[in-house]
Amino acid sequence: MTTAAPSSDIAAFWRAFADAQASLQAQPLRERVESANVLIERHLSGLALEMSGGEDDVVVGLIVTAHGSTEHFPLLMQVVAAAPALQSYRVRAFRERTTEPDFPIGMDGFELATSEVLIALEQDGGQAALEIRFGREIPSDYLDHARNMAFIMLDHVLGEYDFAVKVGAVDFVEEPVDPQAQWVPLSQLPSVFDRYWVQTLGRTGDFPMGEHDWSSMTLAFHAQPGDEAHEDDGEDDGEGHDQPEGRAFVTINRSANPVAMRADLPYALVLDLAVGSGDALPAVKALQDQAATLLELPQLGILAYTMTRAGRRKAVYYVGDEQLAKQALAPLLLRDEAESLELSMAYDPAWSGYFEFAAH
């Protein structure tokens, strides 16, 4: 399920904020931020407000942030989408990358600069993993401080969305584990990270054209509830045969990788249909393929993978707008083949469902 809030709560917050504009403008910027956060806390939980600009700016940036908590990102987007025209503020979603990534911060008498934090990139499933070491000696009493400060710096250097969604494991090391790893100061990370995302991970952001590249695998599931699936070393059963208990047949759209984790495709839309003993399989596949066409032609979404298991076939599409996607598929959902349909939507900006299989 997606995280949401009653539209009435969002509307109430923006009414309160609009009504308070005059009193906010009379306050120094720091106090203005504090007052604005009192307003949002009264109506919406999990979000905060920041402001970017100078004391005397007529219009300042009003940033809605979830402090990197992805579970609150859908609510954040709802709030930004519902923002009214404000005379003194320009509303933006997420804390953006700093334009000056070479900076120091201090904490409890200890100072650390981004140029003194060294980063190496490697792949972590579909995400980028970060290894971190310090380019100067850190007193043992301040090691925890230094690590906390590095996380704060990363959020500012990469931006809230990229750090929360595109970055996987973050490990601190004393010495380089891989002698071939390329280390870069955090102050220079943004351009290096972006090149890695495109050139190494293949995330160009370009929607695939023409025939897509598909691969398949058969999975065997452990007997205990909650255990994860593991790839079976045996021959694929194929979708056209009854799947034995504990087996699943998965097809993965490798062509979806370039748009994986694109910020405008964060929702996993699932069309789950019964195939019974297999007689209904061709009709179900045709319906799910037609759904892909309806979403992919206008680039509303893309079919990422399918799973056939226990008499049902699940097709998972990553889409940007829940309502537009459902409207596009509405004619299909009225057909006889859709009688057993189970439709669901989940917020999955890191495409974790896709990379559970695509990372193999």
C-alpha positions in Angstrom: 0.0 0.0 0.0 1.1 3.6 -0.6 1.6 6.0 2.3 -1.0 8.8 2.1 -2.9 11.3 4.2 -6.4 12.6 3.9 -6.6 15.4 1.4 -8.4 17.4 4.0 -5.3 17.3 6.2 -3.1 18.5 3.4 -5.6 21.3 2.4 -5.8 22.3 6.1 -2.1 22.7 6.3 -1.8 24.8 3.2 -4.7 27.0 4.3 -2.9 27.6 7.7 0.4 28.3 5.9 -1.2 30.8 3.5 -3.0 32.5 6.3 0.3 32.8 8.3 2.4 34.3 5.4 2.3 37.8 6.7 3.3 36.9 10.2 6.1 34.6 8.9 7.5 37.3 6.7 8.0 39.5 9.8 10.3 37.0 11.4 14.0 36.4 10.8 14.6 33.4 8.4 15.6 31.0 11.2 12.6 31.8 13.3 10.4 31.6 10.2 11.5 28.0 9.6 10.7 27.1 13.2 7.3 28.7 13.0 6.6 27.0 9.6 7.4 23.6 11.1 5.1 24.1 14.0 2.3 24.6 11.4 3.1 21.4 9.4 3.5 19.3 12.6 -0.1 20.2 13.6 -1.5 18.7 10.4 1.0 16.2 8.9 3.4 13.8 10.5 6.7 12.6 9.1 7.5 15.8 7.1 9.4 19.0 7.8 10.0 22.3 6.1 13.2 24.1 5.2 13.9 27.4 3.5 16.6 28.4 1.1 17.4 32.0 0.4 18.5 35.2 2.1 16.9 37.2 4.9 15.9 40.0 2.5 14.8 37.8 -0.5 11.3 38.6 -1.6 10.8 35.0 -2.6 12.5 32.1 -0.9 12.5 28.4 -1.6 10.2 26.3 0.6 11.5 22.8 0.7 9.3 19.9 1.9 11.5 17.1 3.3 11.0 13.7 4.8 14.6 13.6 6.1 15.3 10.7 3.8 12.5 8.5 5.1 11.1 6.8 1.9 7.9 5.7 3.6 6.9 9.4 3.8 7.9 10.2 0.2 4.4 9.6 -1.3 2.9 12.0 1.3 5.6 14.5 0.5 4.7 14.4 -3.2 1.0 14.8 -2.4 1.8 17.9 -0.3 3.9 19.5 -2.9 1.4 18.7 -5.7 -1.4 20.4 -3.6 0.6 23.5 -2.8 -1.2 26.8 -3.7 0.4 29.8 -5.3 2.3 31.5 -2.6 3.4 35.1 -2.9 6.6 34.7 -0.9 7.6 31.1 -1.4 8.5 28.7 -4.2 7.6 25.2 -3.1 10.0 22.3 -3.9 10.1 18.6 -3.1 13.1 17.1 -1.3 16.3 18.7 0.0 18.3 19.3 -3.2 22.0 18.8 -3.8 24.1 21.7 -2.5 25.7 23.8 -5.2 28.9 24.1 -3.2 29.8 20.5 -2.2 33.2 21.5 -0.8 32.3 22.6 2.8 33.1 21.8 6.5 30.7 21.1 9.3 31.3 21.1 13.1 29.9 19.0 15.9 30.7 19.2 19.6 34.0 21.0 19.0 35.1 18.7 16.1 35.2 19.9 12.5 35.3 17.8 9.3 35.4 18.8 5.7 33.8 17.0 2.7 37.3 17.0 1.1 38.5 14.8 4.0 35.8 12.1 3.5 36.8 9.6 0.8 34.2 7.6 -1.2 34.5 4.4 -3.4 31.5 3.2 -5.4 30.4 -0.4 -6.1 27.2 -2.1 -7.1 24.7 -3.3 -4.5 21.9 -5.1 -6.4 20.3 -2.3 -8.4 21.7 0.4 -6.2 25.1 2.0 -5.7 27.0 1.0 -2.5 29.4 3.4 -0.8 32.5 2.6 1.0 33.8 5.5 3.2 37.1 6.1 4.8 38.6 9.3 6.2 41.5 11.1 4.5 42.9 12.2 7.9 43.4 10.7 11.3 40.2 10.9 13.4 40.7 10.8 17.2 38.9 7.7 18.6 36.7 9.9 20.8 35.3 11.6 17.7 35.0 8.6 15.4 31.2 8.3 16.0 30.8 12.0 15.4 32.8 11.8 12.2 30.6 9.0 10.9 27.4 10.9 11.7 28.8 14.0 10.1 29.6 12.0 6.9 26.0 10.9 6.7 24.8 14.5 7.0 27.3 15.6 4.4 26.2 12.8 2.0 22.6 13.9 2.2 23.6 17.5 1.3 26.0 16.5 -1.4 23.9 13.9 -3.2 20.5 15.3 -2.4 17.8 13.7 -0.3 16.1 11.7 -3.0 19.3 10.2 -4.6 20.8 9.3 -1.2 17.6 7.7 0.0 16.7 5.8 -3.2 19.8 5.2 -5.3 22.3 4.4 -2.5 22.3 1.0 -0.9 24.8 -0.2 1.6 27.1 2.3 3.2 30.2 0.9 5.0 33.0 2.6 6.8 36.4 1.1 6.3 39.8 1.9 7.7 41.8 0.7 4.7 40.7 0.1 1.1 39.3 -3.4 0.7 39.6 -3.5 -3.1 43.0 -2.2 -4.3 41.4 -1.4 -7.7 38.7 0.8 -6.2 38.7 4.4 -7.3 38.5 6.8 -4.3 37.2 10.3 -4.6 36.7 13.1 -2.0 33.1 13.6 -1.1 33.4 17.2 -2.3 33.8 15.7 -5.9 31.3 12.9 -5.6 28.2 14.3 -7.5 29.7 14.1 -11.0 31.4 10.8 -10.3 28.2 9.3 -8.9 26.2 10.5 -11.9 28.7 9.0 -14.3 28.7 5.7 -12.4 24.9 5.6 -12.4 24.7 6.0 -16.2 27.9 4.4 -17.5 28.4 1.5 -15.1 24.8 0.7 -14.0 23.3 1.7 -17.3 20.6 4.1 -15.9 20.4 6.5 -18.9 16.8 7.3 -18.0 15.9 6.7 -21.7 12.7 4.7 -22.2 13.4 1.6 -24.2 12.2 1.4 -27.8 11.4 -1.6 -30.0 11.5 -5.2 -28.8 12.5 -5.6 -25.2 15.1 -8.0 -23.9 13.6 -10.7 -21.6 15.2 -13.4 -19.5 13.7 -16.1 -17.3 14.4 -18.2 -14.3 12.7 -20.9 -12.2 12.7 -20.3 -8.5 12.4 -22.8 -5.7 10.9 -21.5 -2.4 11.8 -22.8 1.0 9.1 -24.5 2.9 9.1 -22.2 5.9 6.8 -19.2 5.7 8.7 -16.0 5.2 11.8 -17.6 3.8 13.1 -16.0 0.7 13.2 -17.6 -2.7 16.4 -18.9 -4.2 17.3 -19.7 -7.7 16.9 -23.3 -8.8 19.8 -24.9 -10.6 17.5 -27.3 -12.5 15.7 -26.9 -15.8 13.1 -24.2 -16.2 9.6 -25.6 -16.0 8.3 -22.9 -18.2 5.0 -21.0 -17.9 3.2 -23.5 -20.1 3.4 -26.2 -17.5 1.8 -26.6 -14.1 4.2 -25.2 -11.5 5.1 -27.7 -8.7 4.4 -26.6 -5.2 7.1 -24.2 -4.0 8.2 -23.3 -7.6 7.7 -20.1 -9.5 8.6 -19.1 -13.1 9.8 -15.5 -13.4 10.5 -13.4 -16.6 12.5 -10.2 -16.3 12.5 -7.3 -18.7 16.2 -6.4 -18.9 15.3 -3.5 -21.2 13.6 -1.8 -18.2 17.0 -1.2 -16.5 17.7 2.2 -18.1 14.6 3.7 -16.5 15.0 1.8 -13.2 14.6 4.2 -10.2 13.6 7.1 -12.4 12.0 9.5 -10.0 8.8 9.7 -12.1 8.3 5.9 -12.1 8.2 5.0 -8.3 5.0 2.9 -8.1 4.8 -0.8 -8.6 1.4 -1.6 -10.1 0.5 -5.3 -9.9 -2.0 -7.1 -12.1 -2.5 -10.5 -10.5 -4.7 -13.0 -12.4 -5.6 -16.7 -12.0 -4.3 -19.1 -14.6 -5.6 -22.3 -13.0 -4.2 -25.4 -14.5 -2.7 -23.4 -17.4 -5.7 -23.3 -19.8 -6.3 -19.6 -19.0 -2.6 -18.7 -19.4 -2.6 -17.5 -23.0 -5.6 -15.1 -22.3 -4.0 -13.8 -19.1 -0.6 -13.2 -20.9 -2.4 -11.4 -23.7 -4.3 -9.1 -21.3 -1.1 -8.3 -19.3 0.8 -7.7 -22.5 -1.9 -5.3 -23.7 -1.7 -3.5 -20.4 2.0 -3.1 -21.0 1.3 -1.6 -24.4 -1.3 0.8 -23.0 1.2 2.0 -20.4 4.4 2.0 -22.5 3.2 3.8 -25.6 2.5 7.1 -23.8 5.4 6.2 -21.4 3.1 6.1 -18.3 5.0 3.0 -17.1 6.8 -0.2 -18.1 6.3 -3.9 -17.5 9.2 -4.9 -15.4 8.7 -8.6 -14.6 6.1 -11.4 -14.3 5.8 -14.3 -11.9 3.7 -17.4 -12.4 3.2 -19.3 -9.1 0.5 -21.4 -7.4 -2.0 -21.0 -10.3 -1.7 -17.2 -10.7 0.4 -14.9 -12.9 1.5 -11.6 -11.5 2.7 -8.8 -13.8 4.5 -5.9 -12.2 4.6 -2.5 -14.0 6.5 0.6 -12.7 4.4 3.7 -13.2 4.5 7.4 -12.3 0.9 8.4 -11.6 -1.5 5.9 -9.9 -4.7 7.4 -11.3 -3.4 7.9 -14.9 -2.2 4.3 -15.0 -5.5 3.0 -13.7 -7.4 5.1 -16.2 -5.3 3.8 -19.0 -6.0 0.2 -18.0 -9.7 0.7 -17.3 -11.0 -0.9 -20.6 -9.0 -4.1 -19.9 -10.3 -4.4 -16.4 -13.8 -4.8 -17.7 -13.0 -7.9 -19.8 -14.0 -11.4 -18.9 -10.3 -12.4 -18.5 -10.0 -9.9 -15.7 -12.7 -11.5 -13.6 -10.1 -13.0 -11.1 -8.0 -9.8 -11.2 -6.3 -8.6 -8.0 -5.0 -5.1 -8.5 -2.5 -3.5 -6.1 -0.1 -0.6 -5.9 3.0 -0.2 -3.8 5.5 2.7 -3.5 8.9 1.2 -4.5 11.1 4.0 -5.8 14.3 1.8 -5.6 12.6 -0.9 -7.7 13.4 -3.5 -5.0 10.9 -5.9 -6.5 12.5 -5.8 -9.9 16.1 -6.1 -8.7 15.2 -9.1 -6.5 15.3 -10.9 -9.8 17.2 -8.6 -12.2 20.3 -8.6 -10.1 20.8 -12.3 -10.8 
